[in-house]
Each structure stands twice: as C-alpha cells, then as structure tokens.
Coordinates of C-alpha atoms in Angstrom, one line a residue:
M1 CA 32.3 1.1 31.2
G2 CA 30.3 2.6 34.1
T3 CA 28.9 0.8 37.1
G4 CA 25.9 -1.7 36.0
K5 CA 26.2 -1.0 32.3
R6 CA 25.2 -5.2 31.8
G7 CA 22.2 -4.2 34.3
L8 CA 21.0 -1.2 31.6
I9 CA 20.9 -3.3 28.2
A10 CA 19.4 -5.9 30.3
T11 CA 16.7 -4.0 31.5
A12 CA 16.3 -2.3 28.3
V13 CA 15.8 -5.5 26.1
T14 CA 13.2 -6.2 28.9
V15 CA 11.1 -2.5 29.0
I16 CA 11.2 -2.8 24.7
G17 CA 10.2 -6.7 25.1
A18 CA 7.0 -5.3 27.0
V19 CA 6.2 -2.6 24.4
A20 CA 6.4 -5.3 21.6
V21 CA 4.6 -8.1 23.8
L22 CA 1.7 -5.5 23.9
A23 CA 2.4 -4.3 20.6
A24 CA 2.1 -8.2 19.0
P25 CA 0.5 -10.5 21.7
G26 CA 1.3 -14.4 21.4
T27 CA 5.0 -13.2 20.0
A28 CA 7.6 -14.9 21.3
F29 CA 10.5 -13.1 22.2
A30 CA 14.0 -13.8 23.5
A31 CA 14.7 -13.8 27.2
P32 CA 17.2 -11.2 28.6
S33 CA 19.3 -11.7 31.4
P34 CA 18.2 -10.7 34.5
T35 CA 18.5 -7.6 35.9
P36 CA 21.7 -7.6 38.3
S37 CA 20.9 -6.0 42.3
P38 CA 22.2 -2.5 43.0
T39 CA 25.0 -3.8 45.0
A40 CA 26.4 -6.2 42.3
S41 CA 30.0 -5.5 40.4
P42 CA 29.9 -3.8 37.6
T43 CA 31.0 -6.3 34.5
A44 CA 31.9 -6.7 30.5
V45 CA 28.6 -6.2 28.1
T46 CA 29.6 -9.7 26.7
N47 CA 28.2 -11.0 23.2
K48 CA 25.6 -12.7 24.8
D49 CA 23.7 -9.7 26.2
I50 CA 24.5 -8.0 22.5
E51 CA 23.0 -11.3 21.0
A52 CA 19.9 -10.6 23.2
V53 CA 19.3 -7.5 21.7
R54 CA 19.8 -8.4 18.2
K55 CA 17.8 -11.5 18.5
Q56 CA 15.1 -8.5 20.3
L57 CA 15.7 -5.4 17.2
D58 CA 14.2 -8.6 14.7
V59 CA 11.2 -9.3 16.7
L60 CA 10.8 -5.7 16.5
Y61 CA 11.8 -5.0 12.9
H62 CA 10.0 -8.0 12.0
D63 CA 6.7 -6.8 13.4
A64 CA 6.7 -3.1 12.4
A65 CA 6.9 -4.7 8.8
V66 CA 4.2 -6.8 9.4
A67 CA 2.1 -3.6 10.8
T68 CA 3.5 -1.8 7.3
D69 CA 1.8 -4.5 5.3
A70 CA -1.3 -3.6 6.9
Y71 CA -0.9 0.0 6.5
N72 CA -0.3 -0.4 2.9
A73 CA -3.0 -2.9 2.1
A74 CA -5.2 -0.3 4.6
E75 CA -3.4 2.4 2.4
E76 CA -4.1 0.7 -1.2
K77 CA -7.9 -0.1 -0.4
A78 CA -9.1 3.7 0.9
E79 CA -8.1 4.6 -2.4
Q80 CA -9.6 2.1 -4.8
Q81 CA -12.5 3.3 -2.8
S82 CA -12.3 6.8 -3.1
A83 CA -11.9 6.4 -6.2
Q84 CA -14.7 3.9 -6.9
I85 CA -16.9 7.1 -4.9
V86 CA -16.0 9.1 -7.2
A87 CA -16.9 7.6 -10.6
L88 CA -20.0 7.0 -8.3
A89 CA -20.6 10.3 -7.8
R90 CA -20.4 10.8 -11.2
K91 CA -22.5 8.7 -12.3
I92 CA -24.8 10.1 -10.2
V93 CA -24.8 13.8 -11.6
K94 CA -25.2 12.7 -14.7
G95 CA -27.9 10.4 -13.8
Q96 CA -29.5 13.6 -11.9
E97 CA -28.8 15.5 -15.5
R98 CA -30.8 12.5 -17.6
L99 CA -33.6 12.3 -14.5
A100 CA -34.5 16.2 -15.2
E101 CA -34.0 16.1 -18.9
L102 CA -36.7 12.7 -18.9
K103 CA -39.0 14.8 -16.7
A104 CA -39.3 17.9 -19.1
R105 CA -39.9 15.7 -22.2
A106 CA -42.5 14.2 -19.6
G107 CA -44.4 16.7 -18.6
A108 CA -44.6 18.1 -22.2
A109 CA -45.8 15.1 -23.5
A110 CA -48.1 15.0 -20.9
A111 CA -49.5 18.3 -22.2
A112 CA -49.6 17.3 -25.5
Q113 CA -51.4 14.4 -25.1
Y114 CA -53.7 16.4 -22.8
R115 CA -54.8 18.6 -25.7
T116 CA -54.8 15.9 -28.0
Y117 CA -57.4 14.1 -25.9
G118 CA -59.7 16.8 -25.3
L119 CA -62.8 15.1 -27.6
S120 CA -63.1 11.9 -27.7
D121 CA -62.2 10.3 -31.3
E122 CA -65.9 10.2 -32.4
A123 CA -66.2 13.8 -31.7
R124 CA -63.2 14.7 -33.8
L125 CA -63.8 12.0 -36.9
M126 CA -67.2 13.3 -37.3
L127 CA -65.8 17.1 -36.7
S128 CA -62.5 16.3 -39.3
D129 CA -63.3 17.8 -43.2
D130 CA -61.3 15.2 -43.8
P131 CA -61.0 11.7 -42.4
Q132 CA -57.7 10.9 -43.7
E133 CA -56.2 13.0 -41.8
F134 CA -58.0 11.3 -38.7
L135 CA -56.3 8.1 -39.4
D136 CA -53.1 9.7 -40.2
S137 CA -53.2 11.3 -36.9
T138 CA -54.5 8.8 -35.2
G139 CA -51.6 6.7 -35.9
R140 CA -49.3 9.3 -34.3
V141 CA -51.1 9.5 -31.3
L142 CA -50.4 5.6 -31.2
Q143 CA -46.6 6.7 -32.1
G144 CA -46.8 8.9 -29.2
Q145 CA -47.9 6.5 -27.2
R146 CA -45.8 3.9 -26.8
A147 CA -43.1 6.3 -27.0
T148 CA -44.6 7.9 -23.9
K149 CA -44.7 4.7 -22.8
A150 CA -41.1 4.1 -23.5
L151 CA -40.6 7.3 -21.9
I152 CA -41.9 6.6 -18.6
A153 CA -40.3 3.2 -18.7
E154 CA -36.3 5.0 -19.1
L155 CA -37.2 7.6 -16.1
A156 CA -38.2 4.5 -13.7
H157 CA -34.6 2.9 -14.8
T158 CA -33.0 6.2 -14.5
Q159 CA -34.9 6.4 -11.1
Q160 CA -33.7 2.8 -9.9
D161 CA -30.1 3.6 -11.1
L162 CA -30.0 6.6 -9.4
K163 CA -31.1 4.8 -5.4
Q164 CA -28.3 2.2 -6.9
Y165 CA -25.3 4.4 -7.2
A166 CA -26.3 6.1 -3.7
D167 CA -26.4 3.1 -1.9
D168 CA -22.9 2.1 -3.8
A169 CA -21.6 5.3 -2.9
S170 CA -23.3 4.8 0.9
A171 CA -21.3 1.5 0.5
Q172 CA -17.7 2.6 -0.3
W173 CA -17.9 5.5 2.0
T174 CA -18.7 3.0 4.4
K175 CA -15.6 0.5 3.6
L176 CA -13.3 3.8 3.1
E177 CA -14.0 5.0 6.9
A178 CA -13.0 1.5 7.8
N179 CA -9.8 1.1 5.8
R180 CA -8.7 4.3 7.3
K181 CA -9.7 3.2 10.7
A182 CA -7.1 -0.2 9.6
K183 CA -4.9 2.6 8.6
A184 CA -4.4 4.8 11.6
T185 CA -4.0 1.3 14.2
A186 CA -0.9 0.3 11.5
R187 CA 0.2 3.6 11.1
K188 CA 0.7 3.8 15.4
K189 CA 2.1 -0.2 15.6
V190 CA 4.8 0.3 13.3
E191 CA 5.9 3.7 14.2
Q192 CA 5.5 2.0 18.5
Q193 CA 8.2 -0.9 16.9
I194 CA 10.2 1.4 15.4
A195 CA 10.4 3.5 18.2
A196 CA 10.8 0.8 20.4
A197 CA 13.8 -1.0 18.2
E198 CA 15.5 3.0 18.0
K199 CA 15.0 3.2 21.9
L200 CA 16.6 -0.3 22.5
E201 CA 19.7 0.8 19.7
S202 CA 20.3 3.7 21.2
R203 CA 21.2 2.8 25.0
L204 CA 24.8 0.8 23.5
E205 CA 27.6 2.8 23.3
A206 CA 29.3 2.8 19.8
K207 CA 31.4 -0.2 20.7
E208 CA 28.3 -2.3 21.2
K209 CA 26.8 -1.1 18.0
E210 CA 29.6 -1.9 16.1
R211 CA 29.7 -5.4 17.5
L212 CA 25.4 -5.3 17.1
A213 CA 26.3 -5.3 13.3
E214 CA 28.9 -7.6 12.9
L215 CA 26.5 -10.3 15.1
Q216 CA 23.8 -9.7 12.7
E217 CA 26.2 -9.9 9.9
Q218 CA 27.7 -12.6 11.0
A219 CA 23.5 -14.4 11.3
A220 CA 23.3 -13.1 7.5
R221 CA 26.3 -14.8 6.3
Q222 CA 25.4 -18.4 8.7
A223 CA 22.3 -18.6 7.0
Q224 CA 23.0 -18.0 3.4
T225 CA 25.9 -20.6 3.6
A226 CA 23.7 -23.5 5.0
W227 CA 21.1 -21.9 1.7
L228 CA 24.3 -22.5 -0.4
D229 CA 25.5 -25.5 1.2
S230 CA 22.1 -27.5 0.4
G231 CA 23.3 -27.4 -3.3
V232 CA 19.8 -25.4 -4.5
L233 CA 21.7 -23.2 -6.7
K234 CA 23.5 -25.7 -8.5
D235 CA 19.7 -26.4 -9.6
I236 CA 19.0 -22.5 -10.5
S237 CA 19.2 -21.8 -14.0
G238 CA 16.5 -19.6 -15.3
K239 CA 16.9 -16.9 -17.3
A240 CA 15.0 -13.7 -17.4
S241 CA 12.2 -12.3 -19.4
E242 CA 12.5 -9.0 -20.9
A243 CA 10.5 -8.1 -18.7
G244 CA 12.3 -9.0 -15.4
K245 CA 15.4 -7.9 -17.1
T246 CA 13.4 -4.5 -16.7
A247 CA 12.4 -4.6 -13.6
V248 CA 16.2 -5.8 -12.2
A249 CA 16.9 -2.9 -13.6
Y250 CA 15.1 -0.6 -11.9
A251 CA 15.5 -2.4 -8.8
T252 CA 19.3 -1.9 -8.9
N253 CA 19.1 1.4 -10.4
Q254 CA 17.6 2.0 -6.9
I255 CA 20.7 0.6 -4.2
G256 CA 21.9 2.7 -1.4
K257 CA 18.0 5.0 -0.8
P258 CA 16.5 5.0 2.4
Y259 CA 13.9 2.2 3.5
E260 CA 10.9 4.3 4.6
W261 CA 7.9 2.5 6.1
G262 CA 4.8 3.3 3.7
A263 CA 7.2 5.1 0.9
E264 CA 6.9 3.4 -2.9
G265 CA 9.8 5.9 -4.6
P266 CA 11.0 7.2 -6.1
D267 CA 13.5 8.6 -3.1
S268 CA 12.8 6.2 -0.9
Y269 CA 11.1 2.4 -0.5
D270 CA 9.8 0.2 1.7
C271 CA 10.0 -3.7 0.6
S272 CA 7.0 -4.1 -1.7
G273 CA 7.3 -0.7 -2.4
L274 CA 10.1 -1.1 -4.6
T275 CA 9.0 -4.4 -5.8
S276 CA 5.7 -3.5 -6.7
Q277 CA 7.5 -0.4 -8.5
A278 CA 10.2 -2.4 -10.2
W279 CA 7.3 -5.0 -12.4
A280 CA 5.2 -1.7 -12.6
S281 CA 8.3 -0.1 -14.8
A282 CA 8.1 -3.4 -16.7
G283 CA 4.7 -2.8 -17.4
K284 CA 3.2 -5.7 -15.0
P285 CA 1.4 -3.7 -12.0
I286 CA 1.4 -6.2 -9.3
P287 CA 0.0 -5.6 -5.7
R288 CA 1.3 -3.6 -3.2
T289 CA 2.3 -5.4 -0.2
S290 CA 3.9 -8.6 0.0
Q291 CA 1.7 -10.7 1.7
E292 CA -0.9 -9.6 -1.9
Q293 CA 1.8 -10.8 -3.8
W294 CA 2.3 -13.6 -1.8
K295 CA -1.2 -15.0 -2.3
Q296 CA -1.7 -13.2 -5.9
L297 CA 1.4 -14.2 -7.8
K298 CA 1.7 -17.8 -9.4
H299 CA 4.3 -19.1 -7.3
V300 CA 7.1 -21.2 -8.8
D301 CA 9.8 -23.9 -6.9
V302 CA 13.0 -21.8 -5.8
E303 CA 14.9 -24.2 -7.7
D304 CA 13.1 -22.6 -11.4
M305 CA 13.4 -19.1 -9.8
R306 CA 14.9 -16.6 -12.5
P307 CA 15.7 -13.1 -12.0
G308 CA 13.4 -10.4 -11.7
D309 CA 10.8 -13.4 -9.7
L310 CA 9.9 -12.1 -6.4
I311 CA 11.1 -14.1 -2.8
I312 CA 8.6 -14.2 -0.5
Y313 CA 10.2 -14.3 3.3
F314 CA 9.0 -15.4 7.1
D315 CA 6.5 -17.0 7.6
D316 CA 3.5 -14.7 7.2
A317 CA 4.7 -13.2 3.6
S318 CA 6.3 -10.2 6.0
H319 CA 9.1 -9.8 3.6
V320 CA 10.0 -9.0 -0.1
A321 CA 13.1 -9.1 -2.6
M322 CA 13.7 -9.7 -6.2
Y323 CA 16.4 -12.5 -7.0
L324 CA 18.9 -11.1 -9.2
G325 CA 20.5 -14.9 -10.0
D326 CA 23.7 -16.2 -8.4
G327 CA 22.5 -16.1 -5.2
A328 CA 22.0 -12.6 -4.5
I329 CA 19.0 -10.1 -4.4
V330 CA 18.2 -6.5 -4.1
H331 CA 15.5 -5.2 -1.6
A332 CA 14.4 -2.5 1.4
P333 CA 15.5 -4.4 4.1
R334 CA 14.3 -2.3 7.1
P335 CA 14.1 1.3 8.9
G336 CA 17.4 2.7 9.7
R337 CA 18.7 0.8 6.4
T338 CA 19.0 1.4 2.4
V339 CA 18.4 -0.3 -0.5
T340 CA 20.8 -3.5 -1.0
I341 CA 21.9 -6.5 -1.8
A342 CA 21.8 -9.4 -0.3
G343 CA 22.2 -12.8 0.1
A344 CA 19.1 -14.7 -1.1
G345 CA 19.0 -17.5 1.8
S346 CA 19.7 -14.5 4.4
M347 CA 16.4 -14.8 5.8
P348 CA 13.9 -17.7 6.1
I349 CA 12.2 -18.4 2.4
L350 CA 8.4 -18.8 2.0
G351 CA 7.9 -19.1 -1.4
V352 CA 8.8 -17.5 -4.6
V353 CA 6.4 -15.8 -7.1
R354 CA 6.3 -14.2 -10.7
P355 CA 4.6 -11.7 -12.0
D356 CA 5.1 -12.3 -15.3
A357 CA 4.0 -16.3 -15.3

C-alpha cells in the first residue's frame, strides 16, 4: 500500500463529509480520523477506518433517500397539477363554445323581441282582426320573455364559470411551477449525495471494498439478530390477504432488478416505487413516497403485521420495504444495489402500515 494511504482514506471521509454537511445541514456525521502529516510513516488501513467510511456512506445514502422522497413527492404533485390544468382547459373550451351558442341565441331573441315590440299592446289589439289570436300571441310572448330571462341567467352563469376555470388554472400553474423548482432542487441534492458516496467508495482499493462489504453485512446481521432476540417474531403470525399475496408476488418477482432513484418499474425501482407498484398490481393504489405511505396508510402494531404489510424505516420515514413473513422483507435498498430479500430488523423500524386495512 502506498505512502499515506490511511491519510487518503481519512481525507476522503473529511471531504465527503463536508459535502454532506452542506447538502443536509444539521445532520450528525461520524468524525473521521485526523489526516497524518506528510512526514508520518505509512500505516495500514484498519477496520476502524473502513468502519468510518461505512458510517459516512450510510449517512450519504440516507440523505439521498430523503431527497429522493422529496423528488418523488414533487413529481407526483406536478403530474396531478398538470392533469388538473388539462381538465380545466377542456372545461374552458367547452365553456367558450357554450358561451358562443348562448350569445347567438340571445342575439336572435333580442331581434325577435324588437320586432314584436315595435307596436304597443293597445295598438296591436286595435289592429288585430282576431282578439283571441292576439291573446294567444301575448301568451307566447310572455313565455318568450321567461325563456329570455333564463337564457340571460345561463349566459351570466357560464361567464362566471369560465372566469373561475381560468383562475383555477392560473393557481394550478403557479403550484406546478413551484413543484418543478422543488423537483429540480431535490434532483440536484440526490445527485450530489450519490456522487459523494461513489467518490468516497472509489478511494478504496479492492480488498478494502471487500472489508467494507463485510462490515455492512455484519452491521445488518447484528441489527437483525437483536430484533429477533427481542422475541418479537414469536408473536407475528398474521396471514396475507388475497391482495397482499398479489403484492408480495409482484415485489418478489422484481428481485435482482437495479435500484434507481425516482424509478417505479418495470426495469428498475426505488424503495417506494417498488412498494407502490406492488400494491397497484393488487388493485390497491397507495401513495408514491414512503413518507406519504407512513402518513396516509393505516398503522398496525409490529406484532400484528402480515405478509404484504409495509415496514417504514428511520425516524423520517425515508425507507420502506414489504414484509414477506418469517422476519424477512423485500426491498430496493439504495444506489448500486438490486431489489433483494433482507432481515426485517436490519434497519431501525419506525412502524408498520397496511395498504388493504
């Protein structure tokens, strides 16, 4: 190993940590080892150094997941607002066509009334050869007047509707622009966090990457073991609903497909893209993001969960997986990984939600 290799790793941790702090202020990071002076003698990279890298990577990928949720939320809102603008535009077109028709009818009615009221009622009665015909025509005139009033009222109502549609479309457009900006900001943050993580990993040599992978697996095993040792699994005996079975089948059929932030299939997924599409396949549409899944879906106790339920992870609900039973989950972990099966307790559990409660 070249001179100052340990210093290179420590420097990488420091630099990437600084990038992460700028991207996510207020987040606590593992403190890297100090960079040795140029005169320091070469030393081997220890497990402590690799562990520092592992913790830093966890932070970077966690922050990327949070930003991905923000991106997905902004994208979903933008799609909804675009659809609303299209619907309002169609209403405006129909309203304009109706308004043109009403104006034409109103013009014809006004011309007819002008012709009819060219003489007073007394003069028309005196000139009429048939008084009954005059009375009948007077009745028709009254009907025409009522129809004209109704026409004018509908004309005014249509004009009011058109104004409201235009105001609504303008408001939706303003929201759409705001969400486009939010989406762009979130995209930039995701890309920064992932790039920082990849840069940090690229500083490691092959053997160090192997040791990093071992430490990551070890941390997951320890967390899963602690969760199982709590005795929670002996109380979990729920059976999947029919919709849950369909969702589980969909999710497990995606095993091996790559994680891609913002993706919802069919070739790649992020964590909530996988769970939302799995439940959509079961005829149960659910929110697109893990945070909204946590907010909107019914909460159930961990002891009561059944296959198909969704386990939400971390205090900020930034990750989601589907419970398979027997203490296992299927999920899309993070960039560079594929959809896989893991231990349900391998990450800090926030809670469990049920899409088909």
